[in-house]
Amino acid sequence: MKIVKNTFNKIKNEILKKLKEIKTEHLIKQYIKNNILFLSFVILMVINATLLRFLCMHSINNYLSFKAILADTVVCVFIGAFGYLFKPKNRFAYYMTFTIFLTAICMINSVYYTFYTSFASISMLSLTQYIGDVGDAVVENVLQLKDLVYLIAPITLIIIHIRLKKKNYYKKVELKTERKKMTIKTLSTAGVLLVLFLVTLTSLDVSRFFKQWNKEYIVMRFGIYIYQANDVVTSIQPKINSMFGYDKAKKRFNDYFEDRNEYTSDNEYTNIFEGKNVIVIHGESMMTNAIGLKFNGQEVTPTLNKLSSEGMYFSNFYSQVSVGTSSDSELTFNTGLMPTKSGTAFVSYADRTYIGIPSLMEEKGYYSFSMHANNADFWNRRAMHKNLGYAHFYAKAEYDVQKENIIGLGLSDKEFFRQSVEKLEKINSEHEKWYGMVMMLTNHTPFSDVEKYGEFDVNIKETNEEGEEVVYPYMEGTKLGNYFKSLHYADEALGEFITALDEKGLLDNTVFILYGDHDARLPRKDYNLLYNYDKETNSVLDSEDPNYKEYDYYQYELGRKVPFIIWTKDMKGTNLNFTNTNVMGMYDVVPTLGNMLGFKNKYALGHDIYNIKENNIVVFPNGNWVNNKLYYNSQKAEYKPLVEDAISEEEINSNTEYTNKLLDISNDIIVFDLLNKDKDKEGRLNNEIKEKS
Ligand code: GP9
Ligand code: MN
């Protein structure tokens, strides 16, 4: 009896299960049948976006990026949801309009990518004046077949529509669906998918999204549709920022430069390098604290040590970057202006007028150029280098980048320098005087390509009483340790570059200048280990230990110094061979170098260090400042004295006021385009009217 009962139950459960399956299957079929147009729209548009990533970035990770597919789906479901507000017979027109619009986005980006190896931006419309020659892009004047593939989507939608119409589908659907209910249901689905997408994001994704300049990264994580929408917002924002307040800004600007004591008098260094060729090295993430540092008797940076001991070395020099990192340092080095308060000058304000060192040198008869083996659009350099006055930007497409020569972000520094020497030889033979910036790349965070940096131990090796070698791990395996290995590689590359230049006679009449673009953003705990290592425990010394020196907030900020070196091959032992320990910032480069090379830029905000000397002050974009006596933390309104006789409260207040004022003026110059003389002539009638009303 029991057996019969069990068998009966089993059969019953089995039948119920089947029925349930049939019901679900039926429901799904039913849903698909009733929503063919909506689903076709979503699927076709997601396929188009995926195709775009595939055809542009050629890597499985890129085109099958789960995040991007999810993001594109969210956008399409969201747009598609509003289609339900229309009567079924009118829905096709709605979906077709958006299909054409989204397909156009894919096609435009596809064509743009072929030309510029980057995704399109509406801000580029206002930058066309700087993009005269396409330079390093592969120029093909015709639309390629791959750019037309996106048209399959609208064609498919039309075919689907015709077939549905034939079957009288729209009339049948009309009877069944409730329009508002379907809209809300579909919007809720978009909402759930959006939450799912948001939880997959990392903080790096979010920060890059708001900065918007790393376009490939954003398209890979957020999809093309969100990228393009974000692009519109970030492109319009600078325009809105500059719409109001021009007259007030102009007045503040005039008053500031009228009152300003510029310390511009001649000094013993005036014109000392006039007429010489110039090579400026943009030393990626090079920091002062590595100069002179040794592990097991081996120098981390033998080349920097040599240059700093043979040349004019500024050992208390700070970079003044904000979120624009490398590009901010290029801006400040070249113009003496500070980074903008929001966005980045290179990306958001590339159409403004700047007075760059390259254009000033050009006025003196120099040929000016820049070299960097990364994509020309990285940090919007293609437009900005032109704007700063570089006559030519040798970017990635002009370098031979083979897979085996890639380290970290791109072409290794050794190979980059090797190929740059060839270009320099040609430049030297064609131009009487030249000024060039050569930008390094390998020593870039996260410093994880360790096996490619070559041998350099950051441990401690000792011989014990028994004569055996004992190894303490010390910095091995830490990010700072990997940084030293990477920096050692970059330093070696630099050394090879100098040797090669010398062999070709390119150093004979050349001033060699090097700056570290910004600190390497390494964890404070790693510095704590570096300066407080306890061999016995292989960790940080106990804080009670008399030898323990805490690496606190101030140590960290003060430790972010980068090298600034001016060197010529015959400088050693001369009166130009010394270390200047006065505090100095990137914005002091224009006046200091200008004095030596024979150019002036009234609007550079720093000072000639040989005029202002120990009275200098370095301001940072976050409102902090440092001088020879004190480091001021503006966020906490606290400070750390650096000398016994620190300064008075009054002086601190006036320095803080100076800092804020300078940051305002600098920001105004860029946002309101105050160096644009034409704007002056035109007047800003529209804004005047707006301000008065
Ligand atoms: C990219 C390189 C690095 O070309 O300059 O930029 P960063 O991340 O340092 O700003
Ligand atoms: Mn950098």
XYZ file of C-alpha atoms and ligand atoms in Angstrom:
704
model
C 0.000 0.000 0.000
C 2.798 2.326 1.055
C 4.689 1.597 -2.148
C 1.670 2.499 -4.248
C 1.206 5.725 -2.301
C 4.846 6.686 -2.766
C 4.785 5.928 -6.445
C 1.624 7.954 -6.819
C 3.183 10.906 -5.010
C 6.295 10.678 -7.158
C 4.265 10.717 -10.351
C 2.158 13.583 -9.013
C 5.252 15.666 -8.198
C 6.765 14.897 -11.543
C 3.581 16.015 -13.346
C 3.378 19.202 -11.249
C 7.005 19.989 -12.021
C 6.431 19.503 -15.727
C 3.307 21.666 -15.617
C 5.245 24.405 -13.854
C 7.992 24.210 -16.446
C 5.440 24.355 -19.226
C 3.834 27.347 -17.528
C 7.143 29.230 -17.219
C 8.084 28.295 -20.729
C 4.682 29.431 -21.859
C 5.015 32.720 -19.972
C 8.414 33.421 -21.479
C 7.110 32.598 -24.948
C 4.108 34.770 -24.321
C 6.327 37.673 -23.138
C 8.580 37.416 -26.160
C 5.593 37.274 -28.482
C 4.020 40.391 -26.989
C 7.230 42.413 -26.804
C 9.079 41.540 -29.983
C 9.773 45.126 -30.954
C 11.086 46.179 -27.544
C 13.300 43.095 -27.242
C 14.634 43.458 -30.779
C 15.525 47.066 -30.064
C 17.409 46.176 -26.860
C 19.234 43.198 -28.359
C 20.208 44.996 -31.573
C 21.525 48.041 -29.738
C 23.526 45.941 -27.254
C 24.980 43.951 -30.176
C 25.972 47.208 -31.919
C 27.725 48.494 -28.792
C 29.517 45.159 -28.324
C 30.543 45.147 -31.982
C 32.009 48.602 -31.573
C 34.202 47.463 -28.688
C 35.207 44.388 -30.645
C 36.125 46.258 -33.804
C 37.996 48.999 -31.966
C 39.782 47.334 -29.102
C 40.343 43.822 -30.477
C 40.531 42.049 -27.180
C 38.168 39.514 -25.677
C 38.242 41.295 -22.306
C 37.235 44.507 -23.958
C 34.391 43.485 -26.151
C 32.931 40.861 -23.866
C 33.271 43.059 -20.820
C 30.391 42.017 -18.580
C 30.141 45.479 -17.043
C 29.849 47.191 -20.418
C 27.224 44.744 -21.703
C 25.204 45.212 -18.525
C 25.538 48.997 -18.753
C 24.464 49.063 -22.414
C 21.501 46.831 -21.527
C 20.432 49.184 -18.721
C 20.434 52.143 -21.121
C 18.521 50.280 -23.828
C 15.920 48.823 -21.447
C 15.458 52.287 -19.955
C 14.951 53.938 -23.350
C 12.865 50.985 -24.529
C 10.522 51.243 -21.527
C 9.117 54.550 -22.739
C 8.151 52.897 -26.019
C 5.251 51.291 -24.145
C 3.683 54.691 -23.615
C 2.855 54.698 -27.320
C 0.104 52.720 -28.963
C 1.596 49.530 -30.494
C 1.108 50.801 -34.037
C 3.186 53.907 -33.200
C 5.897 52.094 -31.263
C 7.945 51.252 -34.311
C 8.526 54.944 -35.018
C 9.781 55.441 -31.440
C 12.168 52.467 -31.489
C 13.353 53.300 -34.983
C 14.215 56.879 -33.972
C 16.363 55.644 -31.111
C 17.846 52.863 -33.209
C 19.025 55.450 -35.726
C 20.361 57.680 -32.950
C 22.248 54.923 -31.098
C 23.499 53.403 -34.350
C 24.831 56.828 -35.321
C 26.718 56.984 -32.004
C 28.341 53.624 -32.783
C 29.187 54.585 -36.355
C 30.653 57.974 -35.451
C 32.781 56.384 -32.750
C 33.879 53.633 -35.101
C 35.079 56.138 -37.708
C 36.607 58.368 -35.051
C 38.494 55.460 -33.538
C 40.065 54.635 -36.889
C 41.425 58.178 -37.118
C 42.335 58.895 -33.540
C 42.492 55.547 -31.703
C 40.111 57.062 -29.217
C 36.392 57.558 -28.759
C 34.554 60.664 -29.905
C 33.798 63.675 -27.778
C 31.500 66.561 -28.548
C 34.095 68.840 -26.966
C 36.344 68.017 -29.922
C 34.006 70.066 -32.086
C 35.376 73.187 -30.420
C 38.946 71.900 -30.638
C 39.089 71.419 -34.379
C 41.356 74.467 -34.686
C 44.084 72.480 -32.908
C 43.685 69.306 -34.902
C 44.895 70.580 -38.221
C 47.053 67.671 -39.178
C 46.014 64.302 -37.966
C 49.649 63.531 -37.278
C 49.957 60.055 -35.903
C 46.541 58.770 -36.892
C 46.083 56.312 -39.677
C 44.266 58.449 -42.189
C 41.889 56.684 -44.479
C 39.555 59.006 -46.230
C 36.752 56.589 -46.881
C 34.241 55.007 -44.589
C 35.407 51.448 -44.073
C 33.255 48.350 -44.288
C 33.507 47.841 -40.549
C 31.846 51.227 -39.985
C 28.816 50.130 -41.993
C 28.202 46.906 -40.114
C 26.164 48.818 -37.497
C 23.527 49.532 -40.151
C 22.440 45.902 -39.963
C 20.597 46.827 -36.756
C 18.166 49.404 -38.198
C 17.692 47.259 -41.304
C 16.815 44.265 -39.117
C 14.351 46.338 -37.123
C 12.646 47.462 -40.331
C 12.382 43.856 -41.553
C 10.913 42.779 -38.209
C 8.415 45.620 -38.369
C 7.271 44.733 -41.902
C 6.785 41.084 -40.935
C 4.818 41.984 -37.811
C 2.623 44.322 -39.750
C 1.836 41.612 -42.269
C 0.732 39.317 -39.475
C -1.543 42.011 -38.109
C 0.539 41.794 -34.947
C 0.093 45.367 -33.738
C -3.684 45.070 -33.594
C -3.506 41.821 -31.653
C -1.025 43.227 -29.146
C -3.093 46.347 -28.688
C -5.915 44.367 -27.102
C -3.652 42.710 -24.550
C -1.216 45.262 -23.153
C -1.758 47.955 -20.611
C 0.610 50.706 -21.610
C 1.348 52.394 -18.286
C 1.721 49.110 -16.437
C 4.227 47.804 -19.000
C 6.212 51.061 -18.859
C 6.514 50.881 -15.078
C 7.358 47.172 -15.119
C 10.084 47.681 -17.724
C 11.469 50.717 -15.919
C 11.635 48.633 -12.730
C 13.599 45.989 -14.636
C 15.984 48.728 -15.814
C 16.281 49.842 -12.168
C 17.167 46.336 -10.961
C 19.747 45.959 -13.745
C 21.173 49.371 -12.855
C 21.653 48.353 -9.214
C 23.296 45.130 -10.387
C 25.631 47.207 -12.560
C 26.453 49.719 -9.826
C 27.526 47.030 -7.360
C 30.091 45.737 -9.863
C 31.884 49.085 -9.998
C 35.202 49.669 -8.261
C 36.313 53.034 -6.883
C 38.779 53.289 -9.791
C 35.880 52.843 -12.254
C 33.951 55.629 -10.546
C 36.865 58.063 -10.356
C 37.812 57.481 -14.004
C 34.180 57.948 -14.979
C 34.107 61.431 -13.487
C 37.464 62.401 -14.959
C 36.302 61.073 -18.356
C 39.685 61.320 -20.064
C 40.595 57.637 -20.149
C 38.030 56.986 -22.826
C 38.872 53.373 -23.639
C 38.630 52.457 -19.989
C 35.233 54.103 -19.627
C 33.822 52.495 -22.774
C 35.124 49.150 -21.540
C 33.424 49.506 -18.142
C 30.397 51.713 -18.811
C 29.624 50.957 -22.442
C 29.477 53.399 -25.311
C 26.075 54.887 -24.538
C 26.850 55.919 -20.957
C 30.277 57.127 -22.094
C 28.692 59.387 -24.683
C 26.076 60.773 -22.289
C 28.791 61.476 -19.710
C 30.888 63.104 -22.412
C 28.087 65.541 -23.203
C 27.770 66.544 -19.532
C 31.532 66.924 -18.951
C 31.973 68.825 -22.213
C 29.231 71.299 -21.420
C 30.270 71.908 -17.809
C 33.292 74.130 -18.582
C 31.072 76.212 -20.857
C 28.569 76.702 -18.039
C 31.387 77.517 -15.576
C 32.648 80.272 -17.859
C 29.247 81.760 -18.612
C 28.925 83.902 -15.522
C 31.361 86.205 -13.808
C 33.712 87.121 -16.667
C 33.862 90.813 -15.792
C 34.551 90.262 -12.119
C 37.229 87.726 -12.996
C 38.815 90.093 -15.498
C 38.935 92.865 -12.903
C 40.484 90.589 -10.266
C 43.004 89.491 -12.876
C 43.931 93.064 -13.869
C 44.289 94.152 -10.234
C 46.402 91.129 -9.399
C 48.912 91.621 -12.171
C 49.038 95.373 -11.607
C 50.060 94.946 -7.963
C 52.242 91.951 -8.438
C 55.878 92.114 -7.512
C 57.260 89.666 -10.002
C 60.884 89.527 -8.924
C 61.805 89.822 -12.578
C 65.054 91.724 -12.296
C 68.106 90.222 -13.951
C 70.441 88.149 -11.825
C 73.711 86.256 -12.280
C 71.889 83.494 -14.221
C 70.236 85.749 -16.784
C 70.631 84.330 -20.325
C 73.330 81.825 -19.279
C 71.826 79.190 -21.592
C 70.548 81.438 -24.341
C 70.915 79.863 -27.766
C 71.569 76.342 -26.479
C 69.449 73.361 -27.483
C 67.208 72.068 -24.720
C 66.003 68.595 -23.789
C 63.441 68.407 -21.015
C 62.821 65.006 -19.480
C 59.374 64.435 -18.008
C 60.392 61.846 -15.411
C 57.300 59.748 -14.774
C 56.738 59.334 -11.012
C 60.372 60.131 -10.177
C 60.774 61.137 -6.555
C 63.532 62.920 -4.712
C 63.572 60.472 -1.818
C 65.172 57.805 -4.041
C 68.162 60.002 -4.889
C 71.183 58.683 -3.042
C 69.239 55.695 -1.661
C 71.066 52.356 -1.724
C 70.178 48.713 -1.149
C 73.118 46.447 -0.357
C 75.458 49.173 -1.588
C 73.637 49.432 -4.947
C 72.244 52.838 -5.892
C 68.560 52.904 -6.853
C 69.133 55.832 -9.209
C 72.787 56.047 -10.317
C 71.898 58.337 -13.259
C 69.837 60.787 -11.188
C 72.578 60.745 -8.569
C 75.134 61.662 -11.210
C 73.001 64.417 -12.776
C 72.106 65.902 -9.390
C 75.691 65.888 -8.165
C 77.156 67.287 -11.391
C 74.491 69.864 -12.230
C 72.242 72.448 -10.650
C 69.971 70.429 -8.399
C 66.848 71.701 -6.658
C 66.407 69.290 -3.783
C 63.338 70.929 -2.236
C 61.161 70.942 -5.325
C 57.465 70.038 -5.459
C 55.120 69.157 -8.260
C 51.714 70.845 -7.884
C 49.335 68.434 -9.529
C 45.653 67.786 -8.968
C 43.499 65.047 -10.533
C 45.168 65.696 -13.898
C 48.455 64.165 -12.611
C 50.897 63.962 -15.563
C 48.938 66.473 -17.631
C 48.753 68.927 -14.732
C 52.518 68.855 -14.363
C 52.902 69.456 -18.114
C 50.521 72.399 -17.779
C 52.306 73.976 -14.823
C 55.809 73.331 -16.156
C 54.953 74.967 -19.469
C 52.696 77.837 -18.418
C 53.313 78.565 -14.738
C 49.559 78.159 -14.132
C 48.005 75.872 -11.543
C 45.612 72.993 -12.304
C 41.925 73.942 -12.483
C 39.599 73.548 -9.519
C 37.254 71.206 -11.349
C 37.950 69.006 -14.331
C 41.421 69.200 -15.828
C 42.895 71.952 -17.963
C 44.095 69.464 -20.595
C 40.683 67.877 -21.057
C 38.039 70.399 -20.021
C 39.794 73.611 -21.046
C 41.860 72.625 -24.048
C 40.401 75.416 -26.168
C 41.674 78.208 -23.879
C 44.655 80.424 -24.607
C 47.904 79.412 -22.904
C 51.359 80.919 -23.056
C 53.577 77.861 -23.200
C 57.373 77.618 -23.091
C 57.431 75.975 -26.564
C 55.748 78.974 -28.202
C 58.058 81.384 -26.364
C 61.035 79.381 -27.591
C 59.632 79.347 -31.080
C 59.574 83.151 -30.988
C 63.304 82.894 -30.318
C 63.833 80.840 -33.454
C 63.686 77.381 -31.896
C 61.981 74.298 -33.319
C 59.962 72.793 -30.486
C 58.617 69.270 -30.168
C 57.455 66.700 -27.649
C 57.950 62.921 -27.607
C 55.897 60.323 -25.760
C 55.234 56.729 -26.771
C 51.662 56.619 -25.499
C 48.525 57.174 -27.528
C 48.421 60.841 -28.634
C 44.966 61.332 -27.174
C 45.928 60.193 -23.706
C 45.213 63.208 -21.502
C 44.063 64.981 -24.680
C 47.706 65.733 -25.475
C 47.197 65.822 -29.221
C 45.204 69.047 -28.820
C 47.005 70.464 -25.791
C 50.596 70.010 -26.960
C 49.681 71.888 -30.080
C 48.019 74.593 -28.001
C 51.103 74.911 -25.767
C 53.158 75.523 -28.875
C 54.948 72.248 -29.646
C 55.372 72.264 -33.407
C 55.266 68.472 -33.480
C 54.178 65.776 -31.038
C 55.894 62.447 -31.728
C 53.407 60.016 -30.172
C 52.852 56.259 -30.225
C 52.072 55.958 -33.928
C 55.528 57.306 -34.775
C 57.242 54.679 -32.649
C 57.696 51.035 -33.485
C 55.886 49.341 -30.611
C 56.552 45.597 -30.636
C 54.923 43.331 -28.065
C 58.257 42.230 -26.604
C 59.145 45.871 -25.867
C 56.102 46.617 -23.758
C 56.381 47.245 -20.038
C 53.488 48.530 -17.954
C 51.504 51.167 -19.856
C 53.311 50.798 -23.162
C 56.629 50.985 -24.975
C 59.502 50.508 -22.519
C 61.600 53.552 -21.701
C 64.773 51.896 -23.014
C 63.238 51.254 -26.424
C 61.489 54.632 -26.409
C 64.762 56.449 -25.757
C 66.574 54.350 -28.356
C 64.076 55.334 -31.034
C 63.934 58.942 -29.789
C 67.700 59.356 -30.318
C 67.173 58.563 -34.012
C 64.452 61.214 -34.207
C 66.628 63.716 -32.325
C 69.492 63.192 -34.753
C 67.185 64.050 -37.615
C 65.804 67.095 -35.803
C 69.334 68.256 -35.033
C 70.342 67.990 -38.658
C 67.286 69.909 -39.847
C 67.038 72.692 -37.277
C 69.544 75.162 -36.023
C 68.134 75.345 -32.487
C 65.627 73.025 -30.884
C 63.651 72.647 -27.678
C 62.100 69.277 -26.900
C 60.259 67.518 -24.134
C 60.840 63.772 -23.884
C 58.263 62.049 -21.710
C 58.978 58.780 -19.945
C 56.320 56.135 -19.324
C 57.579 52.905 -17.748
C 57.886 54.022 -14.129
C 54.132 54.240 -13.681
C 51.866 52.918 -10.983
C 51.058 50.052 -10.196
C 54.740 49.056 -10.735
C 53.692 45.445 -11.141
C 55.646 44.374 -14.245
C 58.448 43.472 -11.822
C 59.960 40.632 -13.841
C 60.573 43.057 -16.722
C 62.458 45.668 -14.684
C 65.605 43.551 -14.459
C 67.544 42.480 -11.364
C 67.501 44.875 -8.457
C 67.188 43.578 -4.906
C 65.448 45.686 -2.302
C 66.266 43.333 0.566
C 69.100 43.425 3.109
C 71.945 40.962 2.647
C 74.393 40.445 5.499
C 77.116 38.025 6.360
C 76.782 36.432 9.792
C 79.576 35.406 12.164
C 79.822 32.011 10.492
C 80.477 33.734 7.189
C 77.095 32.772 5.715
C 74.876 35.188 3.839
C 71.671 36.127 5.647
C 68.872 37.775 3.681
C 66.198 39.958 5.300
C 63.222 40.603 2.975
C 62.943 44.325 3.896
C 61.138 46.057 0.962
C 60.741 42.937 -1.198
C 57.098 42.319 -2.088
C 55.919 45.797 -1.087
C 54.594 48.359 -3.533
C 57.358 50.776 -2.566
C 59.914 48.002 -3.132
C 58.495 47.359 -6.593
C 58.586 51.101 -7.222
C 62.343 51.138 -6.501
C 62.840 48.280 -8.962
C 60.820 50.105 -11.590
C 62.604 53.384 -10.906
C 65.958 51.620 -11.139
C 64.943 50.419 -14.597
C 63.805 53.920 -15.662
C 67.017 55.427 -14.298
C 69.093 52.914 -16.252
C 67.102 53.774 -19.404
C 67.822 57.448 -18.790
C 71.524 56.672 -18.384
C 71.568 54.810 -21.710
C 69.785 57.751 -23.336
C 72.379 60.235 -22.102
C 75.233 57.993 -23.270
C 73.640 57.604 -26.710
C 73.045 61.355 -27.021
C 76.633 62.020 -26.077
C 77.938 59.510 -28.621
C 75.992 61.305 -31.338
C 77.322 64.694 -30.194
C 73.833 65.778 -29.211
C 74.908 66.931 -25.743
C 77.643 69.282 -26.926
C 75.478 72.371 -27.064
C 72.525 71.149 -25.044
C 71.004 71.903 -21.665
C 69.490 68.803 -20.148
C 66.579 69.455 -17.793
C 64.714 66.872 -15.767
C 61.627 67.072 -13.618
C 59.701 64.390 -11.750
C 56.075 64.853 -12.823
C 54.495 63.925 -9.482
C 55.025 61.524 -6.609
C 54.347 57.818 -7.087
C 51.314 57.777 -4.740
C 52.673 54.969 -2.611
C 51.190 53.759 0.683
C 52.353 55.569 3.809
C 52.793 52.233 5.610
C 55.481 51.249 3.079
C 57.507 54.355 3.952
C 57.048 53.526 7.594
C 58.644 50.172 6.863
C 61.430 51.745 4.787
C 62.447 54.096 7.587
C 61.663 51.830 10.584
C 62.623 48.323 9.538
C 63.240 45.789 12.285
C 65.318 42.944 10.857
C 64.629 40.663 13.788
C 60.855 40.704 13.369
C 60.851 41.530 9.644
C 58.344 44.295 10.294
C 58.064 47.891 11.486
C 59.902 48.782 14.707
C 57.791 49.121 17.818
C 56.589 52.703 18.134
C 58.107 52.777 21.660
C 61.538 51.958 20.244
C 63.951 54.933 20.550
C 64.924 54.490 16.875
C 61.318 54.664 15.690
C 60.603 57.734 13.522
C 56.949 57.944 12.674
C 56.173 58.675 9.049
C 53.159 60.876 9.710
C 50.918 62.960 7.438
C 53.471 65.772 7.269
C 56.422 63.480 6.598
C 54.406 61.955 3.803
C 53.444 65.300 2.259
C 56.986 66.654 2.585
C 58.284 63.388 1.143
C 56.351 63.917 -2.078
C 59.183 66.054 -3.467
C 60.276 65.382 -7.021
C 63.661 66.140 -8.559
C 64.331 69.199 -10.684
C 67.756 69.206 -12.274
C 69.491 71.410 -14.830
C 72.587 69.749 -16.234
C 75.072 70.138 -19.033
C 77.884 67.718 -19.712
C 80.514 70.245 -18.738
C 78.869 71.699 -15.648
C 80.619 69.566 -13.052
C 82.907 71.584 -10.802
C 81.814 74.943 -12.243
C 79.967 77.679 -10.365
C 76.705 76.250 -11.712
C 77.271 72.911 -10.019
C 75.462 73.079 -6.659
C 72.332 72.087 -4.782
C 69.672 74.688 -4.126
C 67.689 73.751 -1.012
C 65.117 76.536 -1.080
C 61.552 75.385 -1.417
C 60.458 75.549 -5.066
C 57.429 74.461 -7.079
C 56.685 73.487 -10.653
C 55.179 76.959 -11.184
C 58.600 78.527 -10.529
C 60.066 76.788 -13.575
C 58.817 79.283 -16.196
C 60.342 82.369 -14.485
C 63.530 80.551 -13.396
C 64.248 78.828 -16.706
C 62.952 81.822 -18.647
C 65.628 83.967 -17.046
C 68.308 81.457 -18.053
C 67.049 80.822 -21.588
C 65.983 84.380 -22.312
C 62.183 84.391 -22.415
C 59.528 85.946 -20.178
C 55.946 85.091 -19.358
C 54.319 87.754 -17.237
C 51.438 85.476 -16.321
C 53.443 82.596 -14.881
C 52.428 82.528 -11.244
C 55.655 81.398 -9.624
C 58.946 83.214 -9.203
C 62.515 83.099 -10.366
C 64.046 81.162 -7.494
C 67.251 83.211 -7.774
C 65.311 86.386 -7.076
C 62.848 85.250 -4.429
C 65.367 82.862 -2.816
C 64.458 81.756 0.729
C 61.199 83.744 0.699
C 59.538 81.408 -1.753
C 56.237 79.653 -1.128
C 54.758 76.650 -2.934
C 50.977 76.422 -3.053
C 49.118 73.201 -3.764
C 45.801 72.789 -5.601
C 44.083 71.646 -2.379
C 45.005 74.910 -0.613
C 47.978 73.515 1.350
C 51.228 75.436 1.117
C 54.835 75.042 2.137
C 57.739 77.419 2.558
C 61.192 77.005 4.059
C 59.782 77.264 7.569
C 56.434 75.524 7.648
C 54.025 73.106 5.969
C 50.395 74.188 6.197
C 47.496 71.725 6.004
C 44.495 73.712 4.797
C 41.950 70.934 5.325
C 42.613 70.851 9.043
C 43.945 74.400 9.410
C 46.975 72.841 11.112
C 50.651 73.057 10.363
C 54.034 71.617 11.021
C 56.976 73.947 11.687
C 60.125 72.932 9.799
C 62.555 75.179 11.659
C 62.937 76.227 15.267
C 61.822 79.799 14.743
C 58.619 79.070 12.897
C 56.539 81.935 11.590
C 53.848 83.970 13.326
C 50.091 83.376 13.049
C 49.858 86.592 11.078
C 52.295 85.370 8.492
C 50.487 82.032 8.306
C 47.207 83.819 7.651
C 48.679 86.034 4.987
C 50.300 83.040 3.243
C 46.992 81.189 3.316
C 45.282 84.220 1.839
C 47.991 84.434 -0.833
C 47.474 80.748 -1.659
C 43.708 81.089 -2.067
C 44.059 84.211 -4.141
C 46.630 82.639 -6.431
C 44.485 79.537 -6.929
C 41.483 81.743 -7.764
C 43.406 83.841 -10.263
C 44.913 80.802 -11.921
C 41.517 79.136 -12.176
C 39.963 82.331 -13.582
C 42.699 82.635 -16.203
C 41.875 79.201 -17.532
C 38.094 79.051 -17.059
C 37.438 82.566 -18.411
C 40.187 82.390 -21.013
C 41.718 85.631 -19.711
C 44.906 85.364 -21.780
C 42.872 85.455 -24.961
C 43.475 88.941 -26.352
C 40.737 88.623 -28.977
C 38.194 88.076 -26.265
C 39.273 91.376 -24.767
C 38.618 93.196 -28.002
C 35.280 91.547 -28.606
C 34.055 92.331 -25.136
C 31.707 89.953 -23.465
C 28.449 91.663 -24.125
C 26.312 88.608 -23.570
C 27.794 87.967 -20.185
C 27.551 91.590 -19.184
C 23.857 91.502 -19.918
C 23.445 88.261 -18.016
C 25.334 89.553 -15.008
C 23.369 92.779 -14.828
C 19.972 91.138 -15.118
C 50.415 58.649 -19.769
C 51.362 59.022 -18.725
C 50.806 58.730 -17.371
O 50.779 58.936 -21.060
O 51.810 60.304 -18.876
O 49.898 59.648 -16.907
P 49.566 59.745 -15.340
O 48.730 58.539 -15.005
O 50.844 59.755 -14.593
O 48.800 61.005 -15.191
Mn 52.599 60.903 -14.555
